Structures are given as C-alpha cells and as structure tokens.
mmCIF file of C-alpha atoms and ligand atoms in Angstrom:
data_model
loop_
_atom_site.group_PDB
_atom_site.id
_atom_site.type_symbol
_atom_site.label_atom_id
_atom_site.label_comp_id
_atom_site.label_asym_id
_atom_site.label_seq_id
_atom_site.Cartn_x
_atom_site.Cartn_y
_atom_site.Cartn_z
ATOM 1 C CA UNK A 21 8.266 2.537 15.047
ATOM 2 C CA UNK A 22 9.624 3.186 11.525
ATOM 3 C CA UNK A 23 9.401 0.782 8.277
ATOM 4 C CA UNK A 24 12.794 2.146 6.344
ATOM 5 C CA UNK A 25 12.127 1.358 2.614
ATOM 6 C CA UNK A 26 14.556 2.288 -0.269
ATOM 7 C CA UNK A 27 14.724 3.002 -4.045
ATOM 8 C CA UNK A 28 17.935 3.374 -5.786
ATOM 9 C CA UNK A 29 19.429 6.592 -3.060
ATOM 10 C CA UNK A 30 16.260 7.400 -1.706
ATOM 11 C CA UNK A 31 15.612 6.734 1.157
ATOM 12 C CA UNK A 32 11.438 6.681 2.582
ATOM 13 C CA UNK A 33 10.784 6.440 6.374
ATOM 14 C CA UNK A 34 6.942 5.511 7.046
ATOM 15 C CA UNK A 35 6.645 6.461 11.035
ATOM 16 C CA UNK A 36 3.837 5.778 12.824
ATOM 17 C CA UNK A 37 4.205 9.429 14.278
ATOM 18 C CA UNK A 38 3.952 10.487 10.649
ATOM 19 C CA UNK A 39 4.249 12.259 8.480
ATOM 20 C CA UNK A 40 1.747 10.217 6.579
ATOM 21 C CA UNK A 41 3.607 8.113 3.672
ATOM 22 C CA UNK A 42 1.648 7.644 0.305
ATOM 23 C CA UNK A 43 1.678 4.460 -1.970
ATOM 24 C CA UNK A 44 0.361 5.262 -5.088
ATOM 25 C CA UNK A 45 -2.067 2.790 -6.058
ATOM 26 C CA UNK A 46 -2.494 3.433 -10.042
ATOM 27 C CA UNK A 47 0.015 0.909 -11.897
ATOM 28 C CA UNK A 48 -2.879 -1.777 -11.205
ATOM 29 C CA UNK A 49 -4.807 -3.023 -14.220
ATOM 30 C CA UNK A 50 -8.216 -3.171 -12.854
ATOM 31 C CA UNK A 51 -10.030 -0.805 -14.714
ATOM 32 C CA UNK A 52 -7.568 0.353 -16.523
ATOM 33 C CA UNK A 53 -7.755 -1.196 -20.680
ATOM 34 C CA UNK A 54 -5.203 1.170 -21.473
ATOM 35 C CA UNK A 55 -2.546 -0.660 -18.917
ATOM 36 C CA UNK A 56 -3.823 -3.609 -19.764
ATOM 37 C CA UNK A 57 -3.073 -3.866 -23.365
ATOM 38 C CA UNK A 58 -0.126 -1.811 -23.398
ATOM 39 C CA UNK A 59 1.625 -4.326 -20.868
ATOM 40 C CA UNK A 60 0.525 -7.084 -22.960
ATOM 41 C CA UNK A 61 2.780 -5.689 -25.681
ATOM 42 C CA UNK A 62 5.532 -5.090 -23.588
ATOM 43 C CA UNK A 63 5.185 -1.233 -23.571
ATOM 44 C CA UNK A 64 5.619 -0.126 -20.305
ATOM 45 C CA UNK A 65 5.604 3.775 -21.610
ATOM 46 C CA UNK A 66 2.068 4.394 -20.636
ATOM 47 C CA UNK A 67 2.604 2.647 -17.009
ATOM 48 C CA UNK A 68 6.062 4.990 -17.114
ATOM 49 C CA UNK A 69 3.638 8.047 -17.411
ATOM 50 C CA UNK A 70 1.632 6.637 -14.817
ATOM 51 C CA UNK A 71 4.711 6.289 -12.115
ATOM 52 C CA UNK A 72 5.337 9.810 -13.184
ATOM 53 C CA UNK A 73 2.245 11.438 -12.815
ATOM 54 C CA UNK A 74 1.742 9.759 -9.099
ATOM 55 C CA UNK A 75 5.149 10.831 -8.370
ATOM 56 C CA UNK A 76 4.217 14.137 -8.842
ATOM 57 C CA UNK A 77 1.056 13.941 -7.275
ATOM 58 C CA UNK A 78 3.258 13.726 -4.046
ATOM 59 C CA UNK A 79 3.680 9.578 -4.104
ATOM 60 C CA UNK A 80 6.462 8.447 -2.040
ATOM 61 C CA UNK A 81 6.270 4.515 -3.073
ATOM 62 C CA UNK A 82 4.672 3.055 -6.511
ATOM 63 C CA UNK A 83 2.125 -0.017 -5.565
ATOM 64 C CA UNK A 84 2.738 -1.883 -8.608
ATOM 65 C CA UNK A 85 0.205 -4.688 -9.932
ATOM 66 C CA UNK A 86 0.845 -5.753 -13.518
ATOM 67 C CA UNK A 87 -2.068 -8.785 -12.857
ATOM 68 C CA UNK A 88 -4.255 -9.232 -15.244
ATOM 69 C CA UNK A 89 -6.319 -12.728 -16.920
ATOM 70 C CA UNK A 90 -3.139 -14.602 -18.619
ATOM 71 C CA UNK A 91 -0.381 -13.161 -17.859
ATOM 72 C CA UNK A 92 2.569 -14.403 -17.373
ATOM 73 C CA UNK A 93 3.704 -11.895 -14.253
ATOM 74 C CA UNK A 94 6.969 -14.175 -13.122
ATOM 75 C CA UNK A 95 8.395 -12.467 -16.046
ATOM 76 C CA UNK A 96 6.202 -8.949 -16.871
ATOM 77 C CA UNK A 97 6.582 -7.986 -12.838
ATOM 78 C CA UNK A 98 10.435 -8.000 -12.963
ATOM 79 C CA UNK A 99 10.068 -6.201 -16.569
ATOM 80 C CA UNK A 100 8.178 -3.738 -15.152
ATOM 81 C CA UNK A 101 10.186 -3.349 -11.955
ATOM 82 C CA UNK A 102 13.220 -2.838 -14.113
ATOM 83 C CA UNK A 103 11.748 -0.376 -16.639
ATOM 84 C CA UNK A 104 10.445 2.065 -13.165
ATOM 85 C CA UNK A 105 13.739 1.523 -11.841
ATOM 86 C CA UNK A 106 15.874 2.674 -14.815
ATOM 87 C CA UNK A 107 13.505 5.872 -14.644
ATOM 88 C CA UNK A 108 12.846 6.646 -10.808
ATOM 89 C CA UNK A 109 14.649 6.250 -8.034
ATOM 90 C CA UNK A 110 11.407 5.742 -5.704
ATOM 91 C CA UNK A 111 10.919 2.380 -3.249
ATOM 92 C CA UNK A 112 8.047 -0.109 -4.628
ATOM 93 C CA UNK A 113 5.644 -1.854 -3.239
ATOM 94 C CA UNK A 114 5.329 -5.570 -5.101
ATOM 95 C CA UNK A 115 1.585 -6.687 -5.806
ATOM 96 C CA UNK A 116 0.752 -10.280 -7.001
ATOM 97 C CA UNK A 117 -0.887 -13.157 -5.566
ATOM 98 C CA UNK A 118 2.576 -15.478 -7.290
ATOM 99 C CA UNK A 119 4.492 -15.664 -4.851
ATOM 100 C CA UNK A 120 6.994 -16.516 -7.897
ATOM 101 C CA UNK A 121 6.650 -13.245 -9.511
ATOM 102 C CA UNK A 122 7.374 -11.506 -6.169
ATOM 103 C CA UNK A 123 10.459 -12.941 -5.897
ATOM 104 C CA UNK A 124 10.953 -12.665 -9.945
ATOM 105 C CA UNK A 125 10.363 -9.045 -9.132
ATOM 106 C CA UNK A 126 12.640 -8.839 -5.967
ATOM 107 C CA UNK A 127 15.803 -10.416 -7.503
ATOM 108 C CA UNK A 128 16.105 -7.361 -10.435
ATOM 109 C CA UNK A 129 15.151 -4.417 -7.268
ATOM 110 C CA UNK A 130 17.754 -2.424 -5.728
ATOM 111 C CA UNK A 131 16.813 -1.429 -2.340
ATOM 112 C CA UNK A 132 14.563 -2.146 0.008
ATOM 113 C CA UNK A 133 10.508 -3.123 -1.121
ATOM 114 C CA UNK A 134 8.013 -3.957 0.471
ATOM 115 C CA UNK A 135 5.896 -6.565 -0.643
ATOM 116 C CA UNK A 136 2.042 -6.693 -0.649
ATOM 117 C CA UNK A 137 0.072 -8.458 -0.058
ATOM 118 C CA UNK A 138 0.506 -10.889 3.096
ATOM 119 C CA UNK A 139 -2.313 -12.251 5.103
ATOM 120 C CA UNK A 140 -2.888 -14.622 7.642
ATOM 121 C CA UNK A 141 -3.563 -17.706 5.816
ATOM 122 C CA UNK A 142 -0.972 -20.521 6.659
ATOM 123 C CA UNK A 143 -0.416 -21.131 2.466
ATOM 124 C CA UNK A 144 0.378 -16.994 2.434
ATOM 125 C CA UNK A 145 2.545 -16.881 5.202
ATOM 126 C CA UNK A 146 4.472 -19.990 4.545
ATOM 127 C CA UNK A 147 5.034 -18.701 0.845
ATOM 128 C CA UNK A 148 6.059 -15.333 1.349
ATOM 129 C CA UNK A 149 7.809 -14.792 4.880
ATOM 130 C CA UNK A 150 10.875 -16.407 3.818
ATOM 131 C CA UNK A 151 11.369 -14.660 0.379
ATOM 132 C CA UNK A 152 10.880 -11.594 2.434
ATOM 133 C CA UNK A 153 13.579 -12.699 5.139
ATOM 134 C CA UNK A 154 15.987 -13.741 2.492
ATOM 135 C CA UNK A 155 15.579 -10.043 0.192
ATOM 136 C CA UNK A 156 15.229 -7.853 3.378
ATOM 137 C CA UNK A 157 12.062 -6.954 2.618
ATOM 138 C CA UNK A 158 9.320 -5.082 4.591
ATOM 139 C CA UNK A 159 5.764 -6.872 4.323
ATOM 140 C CA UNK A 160 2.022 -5.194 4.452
ATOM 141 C CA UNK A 161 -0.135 -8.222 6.439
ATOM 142 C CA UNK A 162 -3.628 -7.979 5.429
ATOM 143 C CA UNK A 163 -6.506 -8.874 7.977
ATOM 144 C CA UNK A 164 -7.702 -11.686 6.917
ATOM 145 C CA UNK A 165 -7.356 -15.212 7.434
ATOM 146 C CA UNK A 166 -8.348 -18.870 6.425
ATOM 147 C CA UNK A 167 -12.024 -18.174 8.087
ATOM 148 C CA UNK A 168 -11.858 -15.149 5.965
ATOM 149 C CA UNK A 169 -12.643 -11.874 6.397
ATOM 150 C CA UNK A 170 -14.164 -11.119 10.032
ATOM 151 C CA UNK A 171 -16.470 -7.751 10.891
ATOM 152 C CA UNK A 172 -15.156 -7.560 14.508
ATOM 153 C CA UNK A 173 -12.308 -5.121 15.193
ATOM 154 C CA UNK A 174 -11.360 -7.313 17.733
ATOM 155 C CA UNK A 175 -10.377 -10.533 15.694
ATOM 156 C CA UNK A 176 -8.762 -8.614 12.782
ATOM 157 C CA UNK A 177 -6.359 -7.625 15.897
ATOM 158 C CA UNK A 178 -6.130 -10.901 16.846
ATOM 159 C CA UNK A 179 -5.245 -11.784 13.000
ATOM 160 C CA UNK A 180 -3.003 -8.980 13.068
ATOM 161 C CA UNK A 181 -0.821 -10.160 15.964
ATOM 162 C CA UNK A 182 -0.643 -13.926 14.499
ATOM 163 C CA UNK A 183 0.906 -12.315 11.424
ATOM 164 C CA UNK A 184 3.641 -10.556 13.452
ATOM 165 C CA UNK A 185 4.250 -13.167 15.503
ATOM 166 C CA UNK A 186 5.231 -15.610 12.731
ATOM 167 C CA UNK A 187 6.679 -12.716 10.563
ATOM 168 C CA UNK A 188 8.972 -12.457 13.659
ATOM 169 C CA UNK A 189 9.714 -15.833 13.848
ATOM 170 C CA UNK A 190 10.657 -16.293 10.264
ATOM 171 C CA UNK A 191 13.137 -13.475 11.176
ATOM 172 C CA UNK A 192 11.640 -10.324 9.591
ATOM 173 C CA UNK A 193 11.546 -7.359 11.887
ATOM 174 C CA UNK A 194 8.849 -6.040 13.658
ATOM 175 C CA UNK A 195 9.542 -2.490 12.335
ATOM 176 C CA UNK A 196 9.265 -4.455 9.092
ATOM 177 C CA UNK A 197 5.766 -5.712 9.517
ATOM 178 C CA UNK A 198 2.708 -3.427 8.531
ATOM 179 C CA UNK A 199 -0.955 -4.249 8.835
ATOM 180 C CA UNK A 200 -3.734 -3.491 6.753
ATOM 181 C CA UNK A 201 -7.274 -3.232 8.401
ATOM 182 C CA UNK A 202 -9.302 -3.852 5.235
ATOM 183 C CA UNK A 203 -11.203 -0.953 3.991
ATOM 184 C CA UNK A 204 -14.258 -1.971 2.369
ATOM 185 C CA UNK A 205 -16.743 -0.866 0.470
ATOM 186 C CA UNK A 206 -19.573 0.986 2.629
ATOM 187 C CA UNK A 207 -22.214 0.981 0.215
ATOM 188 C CA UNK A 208 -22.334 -2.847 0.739
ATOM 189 C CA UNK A 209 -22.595 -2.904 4.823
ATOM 190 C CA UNK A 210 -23.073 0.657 7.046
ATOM 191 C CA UNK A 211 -20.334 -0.172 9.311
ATOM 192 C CA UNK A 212 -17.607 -1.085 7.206
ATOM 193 C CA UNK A 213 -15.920 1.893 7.677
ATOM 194 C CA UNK A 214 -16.070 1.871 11.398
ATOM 195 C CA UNK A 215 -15.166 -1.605 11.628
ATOM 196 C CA UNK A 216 -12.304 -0.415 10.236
ATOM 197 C CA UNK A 217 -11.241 3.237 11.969
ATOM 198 C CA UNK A 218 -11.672 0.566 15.097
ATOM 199 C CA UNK A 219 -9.083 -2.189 13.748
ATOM 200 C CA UNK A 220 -7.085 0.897 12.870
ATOM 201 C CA UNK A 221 -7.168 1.761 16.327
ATOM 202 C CA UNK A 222 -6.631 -1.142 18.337
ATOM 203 C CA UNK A 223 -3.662 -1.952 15.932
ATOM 204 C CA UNK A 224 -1.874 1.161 16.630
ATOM 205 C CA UNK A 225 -2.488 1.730 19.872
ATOM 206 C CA UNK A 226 -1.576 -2.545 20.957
ATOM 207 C CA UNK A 227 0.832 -3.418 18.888
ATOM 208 C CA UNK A 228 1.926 0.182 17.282
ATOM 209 C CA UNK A 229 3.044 -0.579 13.908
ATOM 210 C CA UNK A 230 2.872 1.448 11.083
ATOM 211 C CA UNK A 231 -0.348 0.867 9.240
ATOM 212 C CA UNK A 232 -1.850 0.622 5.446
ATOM 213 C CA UNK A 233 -4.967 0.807 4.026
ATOM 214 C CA UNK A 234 -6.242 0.626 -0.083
ATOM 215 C CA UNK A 235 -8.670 3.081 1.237
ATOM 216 C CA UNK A 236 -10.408 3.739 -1.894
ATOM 217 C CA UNK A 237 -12.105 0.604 -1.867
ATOM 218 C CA UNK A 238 -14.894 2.271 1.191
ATOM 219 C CA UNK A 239 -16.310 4.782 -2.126
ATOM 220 C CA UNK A 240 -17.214 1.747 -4.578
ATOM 221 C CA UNK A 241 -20.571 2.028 -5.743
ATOM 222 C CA UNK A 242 -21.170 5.908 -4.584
ATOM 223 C CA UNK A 243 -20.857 9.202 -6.428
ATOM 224 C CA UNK A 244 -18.561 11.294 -5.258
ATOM 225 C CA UNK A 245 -15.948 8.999 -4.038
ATOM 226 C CA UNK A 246 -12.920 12.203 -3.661
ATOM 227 C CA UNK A 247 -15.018 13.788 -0.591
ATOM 228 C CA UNK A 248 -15.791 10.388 0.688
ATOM 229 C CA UNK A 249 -12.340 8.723 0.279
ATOM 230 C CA UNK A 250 -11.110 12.313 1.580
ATOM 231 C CA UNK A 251 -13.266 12.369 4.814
ATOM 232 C CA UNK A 252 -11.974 8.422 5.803
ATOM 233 C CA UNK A 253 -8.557 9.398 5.446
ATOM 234 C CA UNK A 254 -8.631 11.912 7.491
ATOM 235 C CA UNK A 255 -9.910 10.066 10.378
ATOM 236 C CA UNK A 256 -7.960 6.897 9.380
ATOM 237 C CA UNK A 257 -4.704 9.398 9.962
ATOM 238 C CA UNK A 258 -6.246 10.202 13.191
ATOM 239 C CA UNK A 259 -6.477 6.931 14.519
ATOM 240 C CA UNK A 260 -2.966 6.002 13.023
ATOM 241 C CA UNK A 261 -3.143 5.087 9.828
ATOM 242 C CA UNK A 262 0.724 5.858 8.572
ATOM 243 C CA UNK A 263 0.789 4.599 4.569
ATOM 244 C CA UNK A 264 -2.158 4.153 2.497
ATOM 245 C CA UNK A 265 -2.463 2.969 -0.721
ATOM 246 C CA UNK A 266 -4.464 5.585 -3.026
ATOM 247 C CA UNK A 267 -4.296 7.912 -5.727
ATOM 248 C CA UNK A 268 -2.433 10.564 -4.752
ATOM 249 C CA UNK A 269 -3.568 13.174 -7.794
ATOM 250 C CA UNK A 270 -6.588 12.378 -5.799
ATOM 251 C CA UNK A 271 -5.255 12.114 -1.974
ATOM 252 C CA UNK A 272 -2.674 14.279 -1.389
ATOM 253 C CA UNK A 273 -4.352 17.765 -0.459
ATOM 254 C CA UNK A 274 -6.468 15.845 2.106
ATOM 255 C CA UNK A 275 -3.296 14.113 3.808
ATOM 256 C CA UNK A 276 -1.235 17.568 3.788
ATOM 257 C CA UNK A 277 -4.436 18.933 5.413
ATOM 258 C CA UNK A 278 -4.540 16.345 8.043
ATOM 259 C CA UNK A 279 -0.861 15.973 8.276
ATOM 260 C CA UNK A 280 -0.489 19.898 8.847
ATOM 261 C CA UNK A 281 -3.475 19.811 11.316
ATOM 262 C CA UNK A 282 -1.933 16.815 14.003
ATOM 263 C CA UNK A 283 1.283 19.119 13.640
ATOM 264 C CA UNK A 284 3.086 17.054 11.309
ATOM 265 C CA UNK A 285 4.073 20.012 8.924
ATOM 266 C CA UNK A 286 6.296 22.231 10.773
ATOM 267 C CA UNK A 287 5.350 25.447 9.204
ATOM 268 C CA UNK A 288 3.114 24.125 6.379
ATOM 269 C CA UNK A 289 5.784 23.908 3.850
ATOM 270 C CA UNK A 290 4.407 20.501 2.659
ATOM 271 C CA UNK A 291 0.991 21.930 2.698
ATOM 272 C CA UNK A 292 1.539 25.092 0.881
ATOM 273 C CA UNK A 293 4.059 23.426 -1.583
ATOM 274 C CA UNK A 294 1.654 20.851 -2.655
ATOM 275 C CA UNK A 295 -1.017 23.600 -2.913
ATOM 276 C CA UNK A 296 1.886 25.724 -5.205
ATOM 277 C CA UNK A 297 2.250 22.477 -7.222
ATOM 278 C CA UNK A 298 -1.272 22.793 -7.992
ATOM 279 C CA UNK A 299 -1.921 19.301 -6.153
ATOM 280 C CA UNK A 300 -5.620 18.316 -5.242
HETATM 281 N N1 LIG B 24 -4.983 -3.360 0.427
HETATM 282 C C1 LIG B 24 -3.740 -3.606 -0.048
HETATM 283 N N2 LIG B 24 -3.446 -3.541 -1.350
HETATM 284 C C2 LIG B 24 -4.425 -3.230 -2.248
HETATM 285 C C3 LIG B 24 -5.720 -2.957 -1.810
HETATM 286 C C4 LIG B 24 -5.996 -3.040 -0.432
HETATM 287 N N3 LIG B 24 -4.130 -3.160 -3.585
HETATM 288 C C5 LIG B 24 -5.181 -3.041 -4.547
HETATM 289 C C6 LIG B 24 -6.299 -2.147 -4.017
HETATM 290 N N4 LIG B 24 -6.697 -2.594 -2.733
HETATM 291 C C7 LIG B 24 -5.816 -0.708 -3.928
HETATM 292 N N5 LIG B 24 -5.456 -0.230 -5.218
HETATM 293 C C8 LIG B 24 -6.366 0.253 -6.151
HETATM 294 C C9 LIG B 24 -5.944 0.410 -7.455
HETATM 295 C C10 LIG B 24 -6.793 0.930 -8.427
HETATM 296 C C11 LIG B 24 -8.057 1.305 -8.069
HETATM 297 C C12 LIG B 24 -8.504 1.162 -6.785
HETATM 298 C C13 LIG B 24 -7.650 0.624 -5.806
HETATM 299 C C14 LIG B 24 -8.935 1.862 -9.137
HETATM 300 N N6 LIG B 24 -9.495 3.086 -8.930
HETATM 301 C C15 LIG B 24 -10.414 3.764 -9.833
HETATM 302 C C16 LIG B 24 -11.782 3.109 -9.777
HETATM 303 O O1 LIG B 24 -12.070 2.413 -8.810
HETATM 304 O O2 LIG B 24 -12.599 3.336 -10.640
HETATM 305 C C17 LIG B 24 -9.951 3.779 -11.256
HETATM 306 C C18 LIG B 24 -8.751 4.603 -11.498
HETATM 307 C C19 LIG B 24 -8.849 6.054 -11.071
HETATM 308 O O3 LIG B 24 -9.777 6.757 -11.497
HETATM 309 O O4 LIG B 24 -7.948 6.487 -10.342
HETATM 310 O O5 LIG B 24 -9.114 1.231 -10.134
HETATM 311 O O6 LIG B 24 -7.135 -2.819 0.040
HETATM 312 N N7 LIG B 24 -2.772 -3.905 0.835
#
C-alpha cells in the first residue's frame, strides 16, 4: 500500500514495504519558548531554521504544530504553512485540534498533506473527513476513541478499522488512511510499549496500511531517551511501522540502520550517505 504525499514538485511515497518515511516532529511549541514567542510576533525565521535543520537531518515531511495557549492558529497555521512553502518544497503534515485552522492551513498548500491528527471520536471524524475528501488529503487516525484510550492491542485494531471504514465512506482512500498505535510513555505503565509493537502488528499485518507513530513520547520521564527512542524504533520498523513522527537529528542513523538491515537500502547508499552527512 502506498500514501503518495506532495510538496511543491516533490513527490514522497510512504510504503508499507518501506523504506521508512520520517515526519519531523520539531515545529511544535511544547517545550520550545523560543517557538513560542517568536510565532507570537509573527517571525517565523526561527521555525524556518527549524524546517531546515530537520530537513537536513534526513526529514521527508515537516509535522507542523504552531498550538500554543491563545493563539489564534485559523490564521498563524496558514502563515506558517505559507512561509515553509515559499522556502521548501517538502509535503506537511497539518497539526491542530481546529478543525478550522486545518482547513485555514489546507486552502494556502500546494500539494498533497496529510493532516494529523484524526481519531475515532464521532465529533473528530465528522469534522475532519470531509475537509480531507474535499482537499485530497491523506489522514493519520489515531487509536483512540470516545471511551478513550484502551491498553488492549486488540481494541485499538478494532478502533483502527472503524476509522477506515468511515474514512472510506466519506470517500478518502484507503491508501490515504494511516493509523497511529499510540506510543506512550513507559515510565508510567511497563507495557506500554508492547501494547503498542502489538497494535503495530495486528494493524499491518490485518488491514496493511502504512503506519505512524510520535514515538518519542515512550522516553518521557527517563534519561537517556536517544538509545531508548532508538531501540523502539527499530522494532516498531520491524513490525511495520512505515512513518513516524520524531526528531530526525535524533532518529535518522537508527532508521538507516534498520532500514539497511530488512534490505531496504540497496547497497547502503542511504546508510553511508547519512553517516557522510555526519547524521546521528
Ligand atoms: N501522534 C501523532 N502526532 C503527534 C504525536 C503522536 N504529534 C505530537 C507528538 N505526539 C509528537 N511530536 C513531538 C514534538 C515535540 C516533542 C515531542 C514530540 C518534544 N521533544 C523534546 C522533549 O520532549 O523534551 C524537546 C525537543 C527536543 O529536544 O527535540 O518536545 O503521538 N500522530
């Protein structure tokens, strides 16, 4: 199955045979003052240097989240969509819980987005599916539903096939439809992390669509999060994880490892390049 995205010319092809697809996860305010108060003057140069550095890094979409307490982000999301786009020529991935600001965001794009995040609450669904019919965009469906977030594998599958179904039925393609599994924190509960390598699992192998994951949240709480985060990707790839959302100055050297070790890297040239790019 392949999700086709698109910037300006590019054009990014997330296959759930891989190679493994990055989002890079950094143009999100939490945690970040800096972003914050530069976007609150309209500066968008420091959240420019930010698309640049991931890009770089070996990012193949932006995630981009300009939330933050009292903003106005039906106008600063298209602002900042426009400012990346006269700069990059990259696909995005939209991130707001205003379903306004999404579409805000999706009438100034050129190409294809996709827009995070979805989930399987009826008020999500029946606010987003349609914008993302009508702008041809490709959706990430998180886990989770009106009962909230479940611990069994089993019934985030179940959650996971409701959301294609009705993403189907609003007329978005199934190639268009990615899940996320929910990675969360394991410092909180031991089997958070296996809960989701299972989800990750069962979605690929029953309904085999390409699959996300902001897989940074399992190191929250614990030192050194880079050999953690690093040691979940690799056997999220495994079990067919095809796009996550993460750092990639962080990331990448651990996805061109894993990547080159499934045989996704004829010949290690993405391997060895990243490694002559002086990529971690
Ligand atoms: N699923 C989906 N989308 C998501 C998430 C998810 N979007 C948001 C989040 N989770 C993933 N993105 C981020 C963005 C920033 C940070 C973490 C996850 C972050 N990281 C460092 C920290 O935690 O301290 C700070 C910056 C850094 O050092 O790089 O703030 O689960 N679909």
């Amino acid at each position: 199955m392949q999700t086709i995205l698109k910037g300006k010319i590019r054009v990014v092809v997330i296959d759930t045979s891989g190679p493994v697809v990055i989002i890079g996860e950094c143009i999100n305010p939490t945690r970040r003052k800096k972003l914050v108060s530069t976007l609150q003057e309209r500066n968008f140069e420091y959240m420019l240097e930010l698309a640049e550095s991931q890009i770089k890094a070996g990012a193949d979409v932006l995630d981009v989240n300009v939330g933050f307490p009292g903003v106005d982000d039906v106008k600063l999301l298209p602002e900042a969509v426009l400012a990346i786009r006269d700069r990059f020529d990259i696909p995005l991935c939209l991130d707001s819980p205003n379903p306004k600001a999404i579409e805000a965001a999706l009438k100034v794009t050129v190409g294809k987005c996709l827009i995070n995040s979805i989930n399987g609450e009826e008020k999500s669904m029946n606010a987003l599916f349609h914008i993302a019919k009508e702008y041809g965009a490709a959706i990430i469906g998180l886990t989770m539903d009106d009962y909230g977030i479940t611990h069994d594998p089993e019934k985030r599958l179940t959650i996971a096939e409701k959301i294609l179904e009705r993403a189907v039925r609003a007329g978005i393609k199934e190639a268009d439809v990615i899940i996320d599994p929910l990675a969360m924190a394991v410092s909180a509960d031991t089997r958070a992390c296996i809960v989701t390598l299972e989800t990750i699992r069962l979605v690929h192998q029953k309904l085999g669509l390409n699959i996300t994951l902001g897989s940074s949240n399992i190191s929250f709480g614990l030192p050194n999060r880079e050999v953690l985060n690093a040691a979940f990707m690799t056997l999220s790839i495994l079990n067919g994880l095809t796009c996550p959302i993460a750092n990639p100055e962080k990331i990448t050297a651990a996805v061109r490892a894993t990547d080159l070790i499934l045989g996704r890297d004829d010949y290690a040239v993405r391997f060895v390049e990243n490694f002559q790019a002086g990529g971690s």
